[in-house]
Tab-separated table of C-alpha atoms in Angstrom:
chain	number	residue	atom	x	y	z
I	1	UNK	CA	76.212	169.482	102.667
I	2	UNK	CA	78.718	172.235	103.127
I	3	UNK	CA	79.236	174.872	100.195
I	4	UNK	CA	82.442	175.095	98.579
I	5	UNK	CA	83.620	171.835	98.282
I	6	UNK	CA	87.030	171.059	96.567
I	7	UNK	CA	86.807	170.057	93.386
I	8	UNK	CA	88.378	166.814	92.821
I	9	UNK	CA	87.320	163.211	92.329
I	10	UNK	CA	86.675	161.585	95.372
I	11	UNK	CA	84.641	164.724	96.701
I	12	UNK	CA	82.573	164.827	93.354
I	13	UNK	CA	81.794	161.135	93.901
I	14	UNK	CA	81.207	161.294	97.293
I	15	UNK	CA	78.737	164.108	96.747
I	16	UNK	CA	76.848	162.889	93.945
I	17	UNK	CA	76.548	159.257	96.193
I	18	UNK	CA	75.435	161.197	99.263
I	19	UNK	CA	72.880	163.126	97.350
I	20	UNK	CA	71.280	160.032	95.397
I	21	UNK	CA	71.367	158.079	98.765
I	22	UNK	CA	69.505	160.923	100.678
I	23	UNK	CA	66.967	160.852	97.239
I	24	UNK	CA	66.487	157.481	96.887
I	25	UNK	CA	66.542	156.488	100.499
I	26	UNK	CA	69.248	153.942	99.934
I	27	UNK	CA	72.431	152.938	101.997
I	28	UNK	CA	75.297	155.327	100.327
I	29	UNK	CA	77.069	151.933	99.870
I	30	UNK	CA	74.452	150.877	97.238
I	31	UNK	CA	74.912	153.543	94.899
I	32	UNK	CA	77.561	152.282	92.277
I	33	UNK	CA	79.258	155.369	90.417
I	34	UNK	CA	79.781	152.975	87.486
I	35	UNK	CA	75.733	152.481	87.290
I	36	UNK	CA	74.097	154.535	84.857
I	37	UNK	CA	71.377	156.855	85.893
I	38	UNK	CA	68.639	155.315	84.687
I	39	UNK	CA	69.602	152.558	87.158
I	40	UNK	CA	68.517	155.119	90.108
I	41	UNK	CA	64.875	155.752	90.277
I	42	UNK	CA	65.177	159.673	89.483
I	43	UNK	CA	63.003	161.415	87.431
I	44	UNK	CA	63.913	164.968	85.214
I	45	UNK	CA	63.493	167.253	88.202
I	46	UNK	CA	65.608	165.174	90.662
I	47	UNK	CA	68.227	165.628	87.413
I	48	UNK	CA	68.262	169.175	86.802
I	49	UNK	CA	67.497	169.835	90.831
I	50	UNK	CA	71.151	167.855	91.721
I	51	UNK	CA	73.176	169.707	88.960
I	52	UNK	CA	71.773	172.966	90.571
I	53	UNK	CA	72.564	171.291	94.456
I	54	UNK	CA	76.284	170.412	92.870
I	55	UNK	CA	76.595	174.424	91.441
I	56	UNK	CA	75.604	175.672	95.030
I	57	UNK	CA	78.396	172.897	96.751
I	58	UNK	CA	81.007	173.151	94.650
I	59	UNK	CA	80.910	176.840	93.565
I	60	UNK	CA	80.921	175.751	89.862
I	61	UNK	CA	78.735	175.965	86.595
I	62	UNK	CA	77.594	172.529	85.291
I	63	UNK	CA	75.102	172.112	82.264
I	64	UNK	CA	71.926	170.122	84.137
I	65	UNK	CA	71.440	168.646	80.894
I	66	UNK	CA	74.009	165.845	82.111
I	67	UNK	CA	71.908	164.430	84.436
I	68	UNK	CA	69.019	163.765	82.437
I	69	UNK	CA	70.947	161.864	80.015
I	70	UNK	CA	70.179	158.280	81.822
I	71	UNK	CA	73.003	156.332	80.214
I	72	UNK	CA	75.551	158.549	82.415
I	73	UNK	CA	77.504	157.448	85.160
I	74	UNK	CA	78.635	159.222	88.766
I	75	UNK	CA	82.451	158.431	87.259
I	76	UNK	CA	81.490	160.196	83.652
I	77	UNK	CA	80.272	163.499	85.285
I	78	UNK	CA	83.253	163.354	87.516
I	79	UNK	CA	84.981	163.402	84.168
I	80	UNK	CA	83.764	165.635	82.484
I	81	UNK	CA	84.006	168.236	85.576
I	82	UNK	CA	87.623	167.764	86.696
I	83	UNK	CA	90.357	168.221	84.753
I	84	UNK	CA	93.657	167.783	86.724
I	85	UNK	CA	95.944	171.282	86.665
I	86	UNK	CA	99.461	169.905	84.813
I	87	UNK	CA	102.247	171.331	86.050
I	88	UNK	CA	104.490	172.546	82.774
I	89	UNK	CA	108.047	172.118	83.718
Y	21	UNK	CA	50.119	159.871	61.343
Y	22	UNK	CA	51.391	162.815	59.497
Y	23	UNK	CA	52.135	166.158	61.312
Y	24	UNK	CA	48.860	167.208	60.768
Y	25	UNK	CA	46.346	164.757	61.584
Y	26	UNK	CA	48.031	163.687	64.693
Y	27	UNK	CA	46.355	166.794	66.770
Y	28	UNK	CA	43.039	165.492	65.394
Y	29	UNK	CA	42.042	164.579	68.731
Y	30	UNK	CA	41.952	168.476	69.479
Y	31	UNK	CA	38.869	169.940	68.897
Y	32	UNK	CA	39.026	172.911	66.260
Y	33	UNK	CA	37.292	175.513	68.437
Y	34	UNK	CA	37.482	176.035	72.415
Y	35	UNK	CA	35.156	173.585	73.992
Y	36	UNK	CA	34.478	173.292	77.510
Y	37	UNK	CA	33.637	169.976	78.106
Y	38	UNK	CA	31.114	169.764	81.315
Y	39	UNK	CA	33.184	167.419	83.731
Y	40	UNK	CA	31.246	164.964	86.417
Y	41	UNK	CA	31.934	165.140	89.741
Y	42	UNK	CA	34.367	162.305	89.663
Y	43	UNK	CA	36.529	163.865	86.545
Y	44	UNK	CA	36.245	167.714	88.679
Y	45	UNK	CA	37.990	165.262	91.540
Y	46	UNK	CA	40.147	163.858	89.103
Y	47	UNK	CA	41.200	167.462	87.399
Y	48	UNK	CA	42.217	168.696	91.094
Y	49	UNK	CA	43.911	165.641	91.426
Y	50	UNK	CA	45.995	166.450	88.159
Y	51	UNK	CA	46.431	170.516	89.478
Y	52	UNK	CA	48.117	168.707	92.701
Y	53	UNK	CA	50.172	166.444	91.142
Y	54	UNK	CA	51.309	169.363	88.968
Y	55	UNK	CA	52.125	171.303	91.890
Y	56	UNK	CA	53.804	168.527	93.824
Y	57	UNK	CA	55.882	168.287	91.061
Y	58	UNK	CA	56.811	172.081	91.074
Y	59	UNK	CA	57.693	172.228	94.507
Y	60	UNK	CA	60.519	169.626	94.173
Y	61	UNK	CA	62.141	172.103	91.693
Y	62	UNK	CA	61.479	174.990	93.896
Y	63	UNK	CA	63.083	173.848	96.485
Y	64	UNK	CA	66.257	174.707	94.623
Y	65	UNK	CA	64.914	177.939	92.545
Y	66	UNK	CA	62.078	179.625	91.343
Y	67	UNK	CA	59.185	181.401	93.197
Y	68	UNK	CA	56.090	179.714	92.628
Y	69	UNK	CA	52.778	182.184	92.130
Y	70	UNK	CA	49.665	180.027	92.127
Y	71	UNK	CA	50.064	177.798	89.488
Y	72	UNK	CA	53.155	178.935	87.974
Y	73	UNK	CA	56.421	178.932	89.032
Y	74	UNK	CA	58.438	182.148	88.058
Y	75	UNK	CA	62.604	181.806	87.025
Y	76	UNK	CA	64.402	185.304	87.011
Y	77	UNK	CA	62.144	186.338	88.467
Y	78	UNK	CA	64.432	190.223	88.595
Y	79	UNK	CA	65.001	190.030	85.221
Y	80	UNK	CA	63.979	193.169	83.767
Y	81	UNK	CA	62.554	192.432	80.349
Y	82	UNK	CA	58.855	191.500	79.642
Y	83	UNK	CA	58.036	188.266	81.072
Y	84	UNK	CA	57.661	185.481	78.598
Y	85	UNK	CA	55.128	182.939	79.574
Y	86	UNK	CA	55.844	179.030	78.476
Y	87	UNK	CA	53.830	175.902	78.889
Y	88	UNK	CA	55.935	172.608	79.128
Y	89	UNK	CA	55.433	169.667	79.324
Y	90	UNK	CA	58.025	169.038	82.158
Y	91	UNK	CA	59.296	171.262	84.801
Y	92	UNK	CA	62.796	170.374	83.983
Y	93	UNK	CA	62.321	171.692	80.511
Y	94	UNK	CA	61.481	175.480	82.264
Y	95	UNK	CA	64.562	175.305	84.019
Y	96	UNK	CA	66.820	174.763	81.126
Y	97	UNK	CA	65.461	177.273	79.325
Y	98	UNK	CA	65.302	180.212	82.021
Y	99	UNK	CA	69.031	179.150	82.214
Y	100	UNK	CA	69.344	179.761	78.310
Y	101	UNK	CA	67.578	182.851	77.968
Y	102	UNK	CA	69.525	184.435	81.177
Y	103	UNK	CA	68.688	186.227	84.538
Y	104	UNK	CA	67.240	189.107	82.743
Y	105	UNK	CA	64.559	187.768	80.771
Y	106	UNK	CA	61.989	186.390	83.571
Y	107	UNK	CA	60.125	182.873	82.329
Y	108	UNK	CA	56.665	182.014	84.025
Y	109	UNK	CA	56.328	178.390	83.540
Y	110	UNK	CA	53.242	176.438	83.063
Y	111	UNK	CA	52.757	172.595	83.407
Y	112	UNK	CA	50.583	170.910	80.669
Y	113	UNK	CA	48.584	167.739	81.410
Y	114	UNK	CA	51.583	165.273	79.670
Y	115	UNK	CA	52.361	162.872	81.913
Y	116	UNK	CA	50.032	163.787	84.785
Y	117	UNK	CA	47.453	161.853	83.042
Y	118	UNK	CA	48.194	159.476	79.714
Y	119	UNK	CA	44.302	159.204	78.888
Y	120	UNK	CA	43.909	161.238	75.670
Y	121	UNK	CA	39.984	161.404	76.441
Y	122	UNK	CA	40.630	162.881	79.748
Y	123	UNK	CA	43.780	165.057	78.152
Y	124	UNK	CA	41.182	166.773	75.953
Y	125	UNK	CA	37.983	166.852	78.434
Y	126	UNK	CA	40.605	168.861	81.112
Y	127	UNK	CA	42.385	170.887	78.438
Y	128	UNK	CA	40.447	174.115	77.794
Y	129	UNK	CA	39.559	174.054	82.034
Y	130	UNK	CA	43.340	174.036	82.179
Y	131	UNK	CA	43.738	176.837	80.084
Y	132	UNK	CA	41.086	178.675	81.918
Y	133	UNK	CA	42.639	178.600	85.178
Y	134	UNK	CA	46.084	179.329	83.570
Y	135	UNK	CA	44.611	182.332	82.070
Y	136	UNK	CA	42.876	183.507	84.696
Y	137	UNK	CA	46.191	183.793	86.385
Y	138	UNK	CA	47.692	186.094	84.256
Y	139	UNK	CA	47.991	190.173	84.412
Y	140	UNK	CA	48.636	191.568	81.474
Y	141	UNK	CA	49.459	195.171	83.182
Y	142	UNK	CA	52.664	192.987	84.689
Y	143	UNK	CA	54.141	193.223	80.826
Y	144	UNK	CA	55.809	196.262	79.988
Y	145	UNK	CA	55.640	194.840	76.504
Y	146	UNK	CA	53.623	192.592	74.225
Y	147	UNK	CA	52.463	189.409	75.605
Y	148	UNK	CA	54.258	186.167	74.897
Y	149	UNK	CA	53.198	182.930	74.768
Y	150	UNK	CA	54.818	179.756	74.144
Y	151	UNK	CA	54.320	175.984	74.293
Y	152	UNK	CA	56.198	173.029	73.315
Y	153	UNK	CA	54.246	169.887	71.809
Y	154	UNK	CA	51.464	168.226	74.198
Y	155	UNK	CA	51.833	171.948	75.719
Y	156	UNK	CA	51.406	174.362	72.684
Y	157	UNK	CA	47.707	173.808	72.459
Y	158	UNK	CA	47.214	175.035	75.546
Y	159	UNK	CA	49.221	178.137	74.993
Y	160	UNK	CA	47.308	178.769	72.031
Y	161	UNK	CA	44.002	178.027	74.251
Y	162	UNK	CA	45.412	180.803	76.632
Y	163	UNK	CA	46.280	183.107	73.409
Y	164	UNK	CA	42.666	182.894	72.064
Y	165	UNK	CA	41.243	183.757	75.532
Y	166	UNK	CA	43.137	186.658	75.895
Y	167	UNK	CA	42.605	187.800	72.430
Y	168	UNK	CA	38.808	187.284	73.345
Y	169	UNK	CA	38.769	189.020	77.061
Y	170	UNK	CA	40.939	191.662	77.099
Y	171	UNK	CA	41.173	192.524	73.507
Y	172	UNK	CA	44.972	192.016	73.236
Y	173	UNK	CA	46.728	189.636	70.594
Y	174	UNK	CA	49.991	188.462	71.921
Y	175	UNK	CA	52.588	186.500	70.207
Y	176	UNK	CA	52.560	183.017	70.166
Y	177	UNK	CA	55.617	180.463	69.925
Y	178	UNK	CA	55.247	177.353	69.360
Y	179	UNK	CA	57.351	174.023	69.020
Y	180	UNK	CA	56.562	170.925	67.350
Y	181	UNK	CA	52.436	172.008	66.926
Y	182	UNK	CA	50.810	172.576	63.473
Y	183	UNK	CA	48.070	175.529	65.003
Y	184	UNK	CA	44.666	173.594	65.311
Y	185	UNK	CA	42.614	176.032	66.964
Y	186	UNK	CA	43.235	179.332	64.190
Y	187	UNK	CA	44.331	181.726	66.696
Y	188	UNK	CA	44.793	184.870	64.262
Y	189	UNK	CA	47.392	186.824	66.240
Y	190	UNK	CA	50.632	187.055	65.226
Y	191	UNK	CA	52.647	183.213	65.724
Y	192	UNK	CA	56.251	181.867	65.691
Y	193	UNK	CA	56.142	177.732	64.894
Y	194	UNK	CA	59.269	175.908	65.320
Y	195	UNK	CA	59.498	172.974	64.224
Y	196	UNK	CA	62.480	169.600	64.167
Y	197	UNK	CA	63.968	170.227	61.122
Y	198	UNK	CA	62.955	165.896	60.662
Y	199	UNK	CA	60.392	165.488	62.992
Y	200	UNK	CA	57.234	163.170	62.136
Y	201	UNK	CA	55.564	166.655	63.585
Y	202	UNK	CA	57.127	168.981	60.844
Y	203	UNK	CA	54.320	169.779	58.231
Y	204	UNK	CA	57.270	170.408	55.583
Y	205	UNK	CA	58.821	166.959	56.433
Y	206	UNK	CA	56.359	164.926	56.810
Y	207	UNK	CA	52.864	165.998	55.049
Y	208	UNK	CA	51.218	165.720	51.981
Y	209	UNK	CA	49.594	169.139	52.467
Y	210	UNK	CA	51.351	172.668	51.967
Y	211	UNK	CA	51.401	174.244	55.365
Y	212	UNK	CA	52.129	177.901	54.293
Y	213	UNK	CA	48.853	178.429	51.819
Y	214	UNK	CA	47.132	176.768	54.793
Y	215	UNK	CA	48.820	179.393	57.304
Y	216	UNK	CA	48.237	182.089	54.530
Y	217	UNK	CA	44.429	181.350	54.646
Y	218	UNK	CA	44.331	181.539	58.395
Y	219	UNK	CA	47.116	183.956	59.770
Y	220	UNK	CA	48.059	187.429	58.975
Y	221	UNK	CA	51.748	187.412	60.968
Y	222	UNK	CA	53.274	184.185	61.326
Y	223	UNK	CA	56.571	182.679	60.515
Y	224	UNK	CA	58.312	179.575	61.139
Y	225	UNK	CA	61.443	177.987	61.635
Y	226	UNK	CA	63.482	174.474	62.116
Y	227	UNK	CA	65.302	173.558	65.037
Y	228	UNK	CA	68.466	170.725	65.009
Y	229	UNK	CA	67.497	168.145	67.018
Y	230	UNK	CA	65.084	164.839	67.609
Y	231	UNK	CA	62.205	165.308	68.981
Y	232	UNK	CA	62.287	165.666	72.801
Y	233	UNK	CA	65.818	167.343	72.659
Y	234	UNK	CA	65.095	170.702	71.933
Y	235	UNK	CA	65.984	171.764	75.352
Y	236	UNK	CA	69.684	170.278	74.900
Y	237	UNK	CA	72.110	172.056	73.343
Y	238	UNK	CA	72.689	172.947	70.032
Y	239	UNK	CA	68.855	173.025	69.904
Y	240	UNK	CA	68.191	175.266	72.840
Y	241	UNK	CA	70.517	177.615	71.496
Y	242	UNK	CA	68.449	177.734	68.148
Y	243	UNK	CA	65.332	177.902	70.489
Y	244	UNK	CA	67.363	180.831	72.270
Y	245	UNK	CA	68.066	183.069	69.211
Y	246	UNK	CA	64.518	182.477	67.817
Y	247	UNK	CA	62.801	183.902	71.009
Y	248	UNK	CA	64.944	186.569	71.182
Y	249	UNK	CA	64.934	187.634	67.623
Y	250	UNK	CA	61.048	187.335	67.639
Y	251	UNK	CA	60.356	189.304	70.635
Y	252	UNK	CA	62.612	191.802	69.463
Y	253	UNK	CA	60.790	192.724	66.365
Y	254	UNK	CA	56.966	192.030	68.028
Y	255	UNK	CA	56.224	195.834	67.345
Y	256	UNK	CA	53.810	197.491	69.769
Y	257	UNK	CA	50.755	198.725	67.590
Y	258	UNK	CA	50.065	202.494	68.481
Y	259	UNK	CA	50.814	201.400	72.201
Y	260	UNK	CA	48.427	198.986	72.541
Y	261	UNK	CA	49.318	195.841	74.092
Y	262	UNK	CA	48.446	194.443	71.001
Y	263	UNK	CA	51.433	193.619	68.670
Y	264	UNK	CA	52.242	193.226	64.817
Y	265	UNK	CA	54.617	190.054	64.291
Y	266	UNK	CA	56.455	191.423	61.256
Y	267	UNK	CA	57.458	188.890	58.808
Y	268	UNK	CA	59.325	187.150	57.498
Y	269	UNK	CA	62.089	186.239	60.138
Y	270	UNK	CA	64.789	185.112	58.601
């Protein structure tokens, strides 16, 4: 996976998918980003190991503590790491 | 189970426990899985050296050595305490096996090897120790056998552990500030006259957070300051590697 990625939504979620397909050895199709992770068979280290993977790709700081919170979804860390620029007019 | 009698199963002084050939298979099997374990995180950071597996590792502070109970748990807290403060991480036997009979047959060979691992003239300051739960036993193991074999007392942190094993160097014990494993929450017994009776330096302090999320925030910035503050004041006794904890931390 290339290093600095854009930071938007679809990249995030297409990222995070990638990654737990390559993990888990599933079809990307099969990951759902509204599943929550406990749904994936990851353990702590595959947690704290993707936040670090998603710094490197993305050229940004993220907390790995996210991942290891199992009731969290692809689409909730996408939220909580984008936040749209508003133009002010 | 109060916070005391629940590390019954840990016997009061070292014992070495003389292990079959089938439980020295098993124990190996146990170091492996530990270290299968470590190399999935180090794919992504960390130098492993034997056993351990190093984080900032250019940091230029005194190295603080931590057991855990998870590898996961090493990596948020290298993160916390920052690239100059270098963390050599330690895996206890949680998880790796959930026999408590086996747990405390393996512990004190555990310690051994962990110890035997360590160079003190790597620390340009007092030794630290630390260990969190199922793992602070076996930092206290390692304290006592470096207290014994080199003659050096180093400071010893630990979370969610009411000491068993009377190590009589200087100790930090955190504690949740509701945990089932806080002796001030939930014991009959007095812990400081029992501390008093056994420990010279020691001090204590509570941490905001269940039990199991001391490595989250706000805890682990709690956890942060304690270290820090602790280390800080660990005073260097006429330049031996021996150190005075001077109390009380407030």
């Amino acid at each position: 996976m290339s290093e600095n990625l854009k930071l938007e939504p679809n990249t995030l979620r297409n990222w995070m998918k990638e990654y737990l397909a390559a993990i888990l050895g599933e079809p990307f199709e099969f990951i759902d980003p509204a599943a929550n992770f406990f749904t994936f068979d990851i353990d702590s280290i595959d947690g704290v190991t993707m936040a670090l993977e998603m710094e490197k790709a993305f050229n940004i700081e993220i907390s790995p503590e996210i991942f290891l919170d199992g009731l969290t979804t692809i689409e909730e860390v996408i939220t909580l790491l984008y936040r749209p620029v508003v133009e002010v007019k | 189970m109060d916070a005391f009698n629940r590390w019954d199963h840990i016997p009061q002084k070292l014992k070495y426990f003389e292990l079959s050939k089938d439980e020295w298979g098993q124990f190996h099997r146990v170091i492996s899985n530990i270290a299968n374990r470590r190399r999935k995180l180090e794919r992504v950071i960390g130098v492993s050296q034997g056993d351990f597996l190093i984080f900032n590792e250019k940091g230029t502070r005194s190295p603080i050595y931590w057991c855990f109970n998870d590898w996961s748990e090493a990596l948020l807290l290298a993160r916390k305490l920052g690239d100059d403060q270098p963390l050599v991480a330690m895996h206890s036997l949680y998880s790796v096996t959930k026999n408590w009979r086996t747990k405390t047959r393996f512990h004190e060979h555990l310690a051994l090897r962990y110890f035997e691992n360590i160079d003190p003239k790597n620390c340009k300051g007092p030794l630290v120790f630390g260990g969190n739960c199922q793992a602070a036993p076996l930092a206290e193991s390692i304290a006592i056998l470096t207290s014994k074999k080199l003659n050096i007392q180093p400071l010893v942190i630990t979370m969610e552990y009411v000491p068993r094993r009377q190590y009589r160097g200087p100790m930090l014990m955190l504690f949740g500030r509701e945990s089932g494993f806080n002796p001030f929450f939930n014991s009959n017994m007095e812990p400081v006259s029992i501390w008093n009776s056994s420990h010279r330096d020691f001090a204590w302090g509570f941490l905001d957070a269940c039990h199991g999320g001391y490595f989250k925030e706000p805890a682990i910035d709690q956890l942060k300051r304690y270290i820090e503050k602790t280390v800080a004041i660990f005073k260097l006794k006429e330049g031996s590697q021996s150190a005075i904890f001077v109390r009380p931390l407030d």
